[in-house]
Tab-separated table of C-alpha atoms in Angstrom:
chain	number	residue	atom	x	y	z
N	248	MET	CA	-1.967	-10.988	22.311
N	249	PRO	CA	0.007	-8.557	20.233
N	250	ARG	CA	-1.611	-5.198	18.927
N	251	HIS	CA	-1.137	-4.796	15.466
N	252	TYR	CA	-0.668	-1.712	13.523
N	253	HIS	CA	-2.754	-2.213	10.455
N	254	ARG	CA	-5.768	-0.214	11.006
N	255	PRO	CA	-4.023	3.198	11.839
N	256	ILE	CA	-2.140	2.826	8.422
N	257	ARG	CA	-5.227	2.411	6.588
N	258	GLY	CA	-7.190	5.101	8.529
N	259	MET	CA	-4.223	7.641	7.576
N	260	LEU	CA	-4.436	6.640	4.015
N	261	ILE	CA	-8.298	6.963	3.639
N	262	ALA	CA	-8.049	10.279	5.479
N	263	LEU	CA	-5.610	11.454	2.829
N	264	GLY	CA	-8.258	10.667	-0.069
N	265	ILE	CA	-5.712	8.453	-1.970
N	266	SER	CA	-6.228	5.481	-4.240
N	267	ALA	CA	-3.964	4.000	-7.364
N	268	VAL	CA	-2.207	1.810	-9.905
N	269	ASN	CA	1.723	1.564	-10.557
N	270	ALA	CA	4.375	0.626	-12.560
N	271	PHE	CA	8.066	-0.238	-13.147
N	272	ALA	CA	10.828	1.739	-11.624
N	273	GLN	CA	14.091	1.522	-13.815
N	274	THR	CA	17.511	2.271	-12.536
N	275	SER	CA	18.366	6.005	-13.129
N	276	ALA	CA	21.304	7.998	-13.150
N	277	GLU	CA	21.388	10.893	-11.055
N	278	PRO	CA	18.437	13.142	-12.468
N	279	ALA	CA	19.128	16.371	-14.063
N	280	SER	CA	16.243	17.957	-11.811
N	281	ALA	CA	18.132	17.154	-8.669
N	282	ALA	CA	19.945	20.745	-8.659
N	283	ALA	CA	16.687	22.491	-9.055
N	284	VAL	CA	15.106	21.097	-6.077
N	285	THR	CA	16.263	22.794	-2.795
N	286	PRO	CA	16.525	20.649	0.566
N	287	VAL	CA	14.546	21.483	3.637
N	288	ALA	CA	15.789	24.453	5.415
N	289	ALA	CA	14.847	25.485	8.980
N	290	GLU	CA	13.133	28.679	7.634
N	291	GLN	CA	11.228	27.216	5.124
N	292	PRO	CA	7.387	27.014	5.672
N	293	GLU	CA	6.046	23.942	7.280
N	294	ARG	CA	3.352	22.961	4.568
N	295	GLN	CA	5.810	23.255	1.557
N	296	GLN	CA	3.740	23.132	-1.792
N	297	GLN	CA	6.279	21.262	-3.652
N	298	ALA	CA	5.609	18.446	-1.007
N	299	ILE	CA	1.779	18.550	-1.439
N	300	ASP	CA	2.093	18.696	-5.198
N	301	ALA	CA	4.492	15.679	-5.437
N	302	LEU	CA	1.551	13.673	-3.807
N	303	SER	CA	-0.635	14.757	-6.890
N	304	SER	CA	1.959	14.287	-9.373
N	305	MET	CA	2.696	10.641	-8.210
N	306	GLY	CA	-1.139	10.029	-8.238
N	307	SER	CA	-1.594	11.214	-11.858
N	308	TYR	CA	1.535	8.914	-13.095
N	309	LEU	CA	0.119	5.991	-11.299
N	310	ARG	CA	-3.467	6.444	-12.856
N	311	SER	CA	-1.966	6.345	-16.156
N	312	LEU	CA	-0.761	2.885	-15.804
N	313	SER	CA	-2.848	-0.310	-16.621
N	314	ARG	CA	-0.665	-3.223	-15.844
N	315	PHE	CA	2.042	-3.816	-13.679
N	316	ASP	CA	3.760	-6.376	-11.162
N	317	VAL	CA	5.003	-5.135	-8.040
N	318	THR	CA	7.082	-6.808	-5.198
N	319	THR	CA	7.471	-5.511	-1.736
N	320	THR	CA	9.345	-6.159	1.485
N	321	SER	CA	7.835	-4.932	4.558
N	322	ALA	CA	8.283	-4.701	8.225
N	323	THR	CA	5.169	-3.960	10.492
N	324	ASP	CA	5.573	-3.409	14.128
N	325	ALA	CA	3.092	-4.927	16.878
N	326	VAL	CA	3.057	-3.821	20.578
N	327	LEU	CA	3.094	-6.775	22.726
N	328	ASP	CA	1.134	-6.905	26.318
N	329	ASN	CA	4.592	-6.403	28.071
N	330	GLY	CA	5.079	-3.233	26.094
N	331	GLN	CA	7.713	-4.527	23.657
N	332	THR	CA	7.708	-3.604	19.961
N	333	VAL	CA	8.095	-6.449	17.628
N	334	ALA	CA	8.207	-6.424	13.688
N	335	PHE	CA	6.615	-8.849	11.492
N	336	LEU	CA	8.379	-9.311	8.151
N	337	HIS	CA	6.396	-9.854	4.872
N	338	GLU	CA	7.044	-10.153	1.113
N	339	THR	CA	4.196	-9.297	-1.257
N	340	ASP	CA	3.672	-9.800	-5.047
N	341	LEU	CA	0.857	-8.037	-6.708
N	342	LYS	CA	-0.094	-8.490	-10.121
N	343	VAL	CA	-2.615	-6.092	-11.415
N	344	GLU	CA	-4.617	-5.508	-14.932
N	345	ARG	CA	-6.825	-2.687	-14.683
N	346	PRO	CA	-9.573	-2.281	-14.109
N	347	ASN	CA	-10.623	-5.522	-12.877
N	348	ARG	CA	-7.803	-8.295	-12.426
N	349	LEU	CA	-5.694	-8.810	-9.446
N	350	ARG	CA	-3.667	-11.404	-7.705
N	351	ALA	CA	-1.884	-11.028	-4.539
N	352	GLU	CA	0.484	-13.467	-2.774
N	353	ILE	CA	2.059	-12.949	0.819
N	354	THR	CA	4.812	-14.680	2.534
N	355	GLY	CA	6.487	-13.936	5.808
N	356	SER	CA	5.920	-14.543	9.466
N	357	ARG	CA	2.496	-16.573	9.203
N	358	SER	CA	1.323	-18.980	6.627
N	359	PRO	CA	1.381	-17.886	2.804
N	360	LYS	CA	-1.730	-16.551	1.847
N	361	GLY	CA	-3.371	-14.611	-0.954
N	362	MET	CA	-6.145	-13.288	-3.091
N	363	ILE	CA	-7.421	-13.350	-6.600
N	364	TYR	CA	-10.035	-11.048	-8.321
N	365	ASP	CA	-11.089	-11.783	-11.762
N	366	GLY	CA	-13.687	-9.003	-12.265
N	367	ARG	CA	-16.523	-11.151	-11.085
N	368	THR	CA	-15.368	-12.919	-7.937
N	369	PHE	CA	-12.586	-12.831	-5.360
N	370	THR	CA	-11.122	-15.536	-3.617
N	371	ILE	CA	-9.073	-15.574	-0.383
N	372	PHE	CA	-6.826	-18.560	0.165
N	373	ASN	CA	-4.363	-20.016	2.529
N	374	THR	CA	-2.347	-22.737	1.033
N	375	THR	CA	-0.784	-24.053	4.126
N	376	GLU	CA	-4.105	-24.401	6.410
N	377	GLY	CA	-5.745	-25.623	3.014
N	378	TYR	CA	-8.917	-23.263	2.786
N	379	TYR	CA	-10.143	-20.831	0.449
N	380	SER	CA	-13.233	-18.446	0.111
N	381	ARG	CA	-14.829	-17.493	-3.084
N	382	ASN	CA	-17.288	-14.682	-3.098
N	383	PRO	CA	-19.128	-12.124	-5.670
N	384	ALA	CA	-16.990	-9.160	-6.310
N	385	PRO	CA	-17.862	-5.439	-7.503
N	386	ALA	CA	-16.792	-4.668	-11.021
N	387	THR	CA	-13.609	-2.823	-10.228
N	388	ILE	CA	-10.402	-3.121	-8.313
N	389	ASP	CA	-10.950	0.270	-6.553
N	390	LEU	CA	-14.664	-0.790	-5.445
N	391	LEU	CA	-13.133	-4.188	-4.449
N	392	VAL	CA	-10.842	-2.507	-2.108
N	393	ARG	CA	-13.400	-0.311	-0.371
N	394	GLU	CA	-15.823	-3.338	-0.132
N	395	LEU	CA	-13.418	-5.608	1.401
N	396	SER	CA	-12.574	-2.946	4.014
N	397	THR	CA	-16.120	-1.739	4.803
N	398	ASP	CA	-17.967	-5.067	4.544
N	399	TYR	CA	-15.365	-7.449	5.920
N	400	ASN	CA	-12.860	-5.425	7.584
N	401	ILE	CA	-10.158	-6.926	5.453
N	402	ASP	CA	-6.945	-5.126	4.107
N	403	THR	CA	-6.326	-5.658	0.309
N	404	PRO	CA	-2.595	-6.499	0.119
N	405	LEU	CA	-0.751	-3.210	-0.556
N	406	ALA	CA	-3.975	-1.183	-0.005
N	407	ASP	CA	-1.939	1.890	0.161
N	408	LEU	CA	-1.488	1.700	-3.577
N	409	PHE	CA	-5.200	1.606	-4.270
N	410	TYR	CA	-5.915	4.793	-2.052
N	411	TRP	CA	-3.353	6.904	-4.102
N	412	GLY	CA	-4.253	8.559	-7.337
N	413	ASN	CA	-8.003	9.350	-7.060
N	414	GLY	CA	-7.246	12.924	-8.485
N	415	LYS	CA	-7.445	14.885	-5.426
N	416	VAL	CA	-5.081	15.276	-2.511
N	417	ASP	CA	-7.023	16.196	0.741
N	418	ASP	CA	-4.042	18.376	1.950
N	419	VAL	CA	-6.498	19.893	4.749
N	420	THR	CA	-5.452	16.866	6.705
N	421	LEU	CA	-1.707	17.562	6.410
N	422	THR	CA	-0.162	19.586	9.474
N	423	SER	CA	3.185	19.358	7.943
N	424	ALA	CA	4.572	18.716	4.510
N	425	LEU	CA	8.156	18.920	3.832
N	426	PHE	CA	10.887	18.050	0.965
N	427	ILE	CA	13.841	16.471	2.660
N	428	GLY	CA	16.211	15.853	0.025
N	429	LEU	CA	17.291	13.813	-2.892
N	430	GLU	CA	18.551	10.152	-1.747
N	431	ARG	CA	19.075	6.658	-2.960
N	432	VAL	CA	16.733	3.859	-2.360
N	433	ASP	CA	18.880	0.701	-3.481
N	434	THR	CA	19.672	1.781	-7.215
N	435	ARG	CA	17.091	4.430	-7.468
N	436	TRP	CA	17.253	8.157	-6.999
N	437	CYS	CA	14.291	9.272	-5.094
N	438	ASN	CA	12.953	12.494	-3.697
N	439	HIS	CA	12.310	12.171	0.265
N	440	TYR	CA	9.265	13.903	1.621
N	441	ALA	CA	7.737	13.891	5.166
N	442	TYR	CA	4.161	14.696	6.356
N	443	GLN	CA	2.402	14.887	9.499
N	444	GLN	CA	-1.364	14.846	10.253
N	445	LYS	CA	-3.311	13.663	13.279
N	446	GLY	CA	-2.408	10.231	14.397
N	447	ALA	CA	0.506	9.624	12.050
N	448	ASP	CA	4.072	10.774	11.023
N	449	TRP	CA	4.748	9.488	7.278
N	450	GLU	CA	7.742	9.592	4.978
N	451	LEU	CA	7.484	8.866	1.129
N	452	TRP	CA	10.208	8.347	-1.331
N	453	ILE	CA	9.277	9.035	-4.851
N	454	GLN	CA	11.272	8.196	-7.834
N	455	SER	CA	12.787	11.134	-9.650
N	456	GLY	CA	12.194	11.893	-13.227
N	457	THR	CA	9.333	11.043	-15.266
N	458	ARG	CA	8.364	7.834	-13.371
N	459	GLN	CA	7.038	9.337	-10.327
N	460	LEU	CA	6.636	5.806	-8.410
N	461	PRO	CA	6.679	5.394	-4.917
N	462	CYS	CA	9.817	3.621	-3.809
N	463	ARG	CA	9.528	3.455	-0.112
N	464	MET	CA	7.093	4.581	2.351
N	465	ALA	CA	7.313	4.593	6.366
N	466	ILE	CA	4.510	5.441	8.823
N	467	VAL	CA	4.558	5.965	12.380
N	468	ASP	CA	1.317	5.469	14.595
N	469	THR	CA	1.630	8.655	16.906
N	470	THR	CA	-1.334	7.450	18.789
N	471	GLN	CA	0.338	5.048	20.759
N	472	ASP	CA	3.329	5.546	23.064
N	473	ALA	CA	5.390	2.725	21.609
N	474	ARG	CA	4.952	4.591	18.196
N	475	PRO	CA	4.889	1.599	16.090
N	476	ARG	CA	6.330	1.855	12.421
N	477	HIS	CA	5.086	0.272	9.204
N	478	VAL	CA	7.897	0.371	6.404
N	479	VAL	CA	7.518	-0.852	3.073
N	480	THR	CA	9.966	-0.926	-0.079
N	481	TYR	CA	8.488	-1.172	-3.676
N	482	HIS	CA	10.134	-2.733	-6.793
N	483	TRP	CA	8.004	-2.235	-10.193
N	484	LYS	CA	7.598	-3.968	-13.325
N	485	LEU	CA	5.624	-1.933	-15.896
N	486	ASN	CA	3.536	-3.862	-18.582
N	487	PRO	CA	4.673	-7.376	-17.917
N	488	GLU	CA	3.334	-10.091	-19.822
N	489	ILE	CA	0.773	-11.651	-17.325
N	490	PRO	CA	-0.873	-14.969	-18.378
N	491	ALA	CA	-4.635	-14.975	-18.020
N	492	SER	CA	-4.446	-17.737	-15.913
N	493	THR	CA	-2.671	-15.689	-13.330
N	494	PHE	CA	-6.312	-14.293	-12.244
N	495	THR	CA	-8.024	-17.910	-12.002
N	496	PHE	CA	-8.055	-19.672	-8.738
N	497	ARG	CA	-7.871	-23.536	-8.806
N	498	PRO	CA	-8.230	-25.078	-5.317
N	499	ALA	CA	-6.152	-28.112	-4.611
N	500	ALA	CA	-8.080	-31.235	-4.243
N	501	ASN	CA	-8.001	-31.438	-0.402
N	502	ALA	CA	-8.630	-27.625	-0.170
N	503	LYS	CA	-11.880	-26.708	2.007
N	504	ALA	CA	-14.212	-23.866	0.905
N	505	ILE	CA	-15.356	-21.701	3.932
N	506	GLU	CA	-17.845	-18.859	4.152
N	507	LEU	CA	-16.575	-15.280	4.510
N	508	LYS	CA	-18.980	-13.504	6.860
N	509	PRO	CA	-19.317	-9.577	6.989
N	510	ALA	CA	-17.597	-8.027	9.876
N	511	SER	CA	-19.526	-6.997	12.986
N	512	ARG	CA	-17.585	-3.723	13.154
N	513	THR	CA	-16.101	-1.464	10.786
N	514	PRO	CA	-12.419	-0.584	10.718
N	515	TYR	CA	-13.474	2.946	11.885
N	516	GLU	CA	-15.517	1.763	14.962
N	517	GLU	CA	-12.669	-0.741	15.606
N	518	SER	CA	-9.946	1.873	15.854
N	519	GLN	CA	-12.182	4.203	18.414
């Protein structure tokens, strides 16, 4: 069986103390602020304050947004028993209305699946397999993300977005924080940062200018010899019109309701 890279990613994000909400990244011309930012030089300190501050600034901007639609493409490595690393490709569409509406749909290397949360219940479904599970839910998305992780050992789709922006970056966990330079991610100008901490090397490209949105993220699990990677690119829409029916689950006539049981081990116990 392959060993997947989901748990180290989430553990790193939780260790950082990050949680979030997001928006629409418009195509931007080369920003006026570009000349004011100095790329990394060998003699600069290993923990650059501007790289640490970038996480806080991004979180503050994300917290200011209340409704968004974000689509992502991602590649997540898994290490096979024979030692080969393979990548699983996914596309995710996440629609959110803060504080208590969410719909996520994932397509890729496995059966299409999704989750709907309406402030009272959350429903996990798989249309190909024809099953769903509807369960009582806490009052907010942030609480839901934590409950799914702690009680059910389930990763909320794009969970990293909900671990960013809780108001304080736990920079004590960072052993290195560097500004790399200004780069283009598709049509967007983004500031490229690199971070290190125990168990993970990770990079973040944050859109330059006033809309400080994550454009791309790459994480390497340094606890494994194969050093598997998770890479995701984000595309945002801010304040889209989202019909109320988006957050209502209507099962197909032949869909089967199943029970979702709490996990016997937490994600932290599992990774030890």
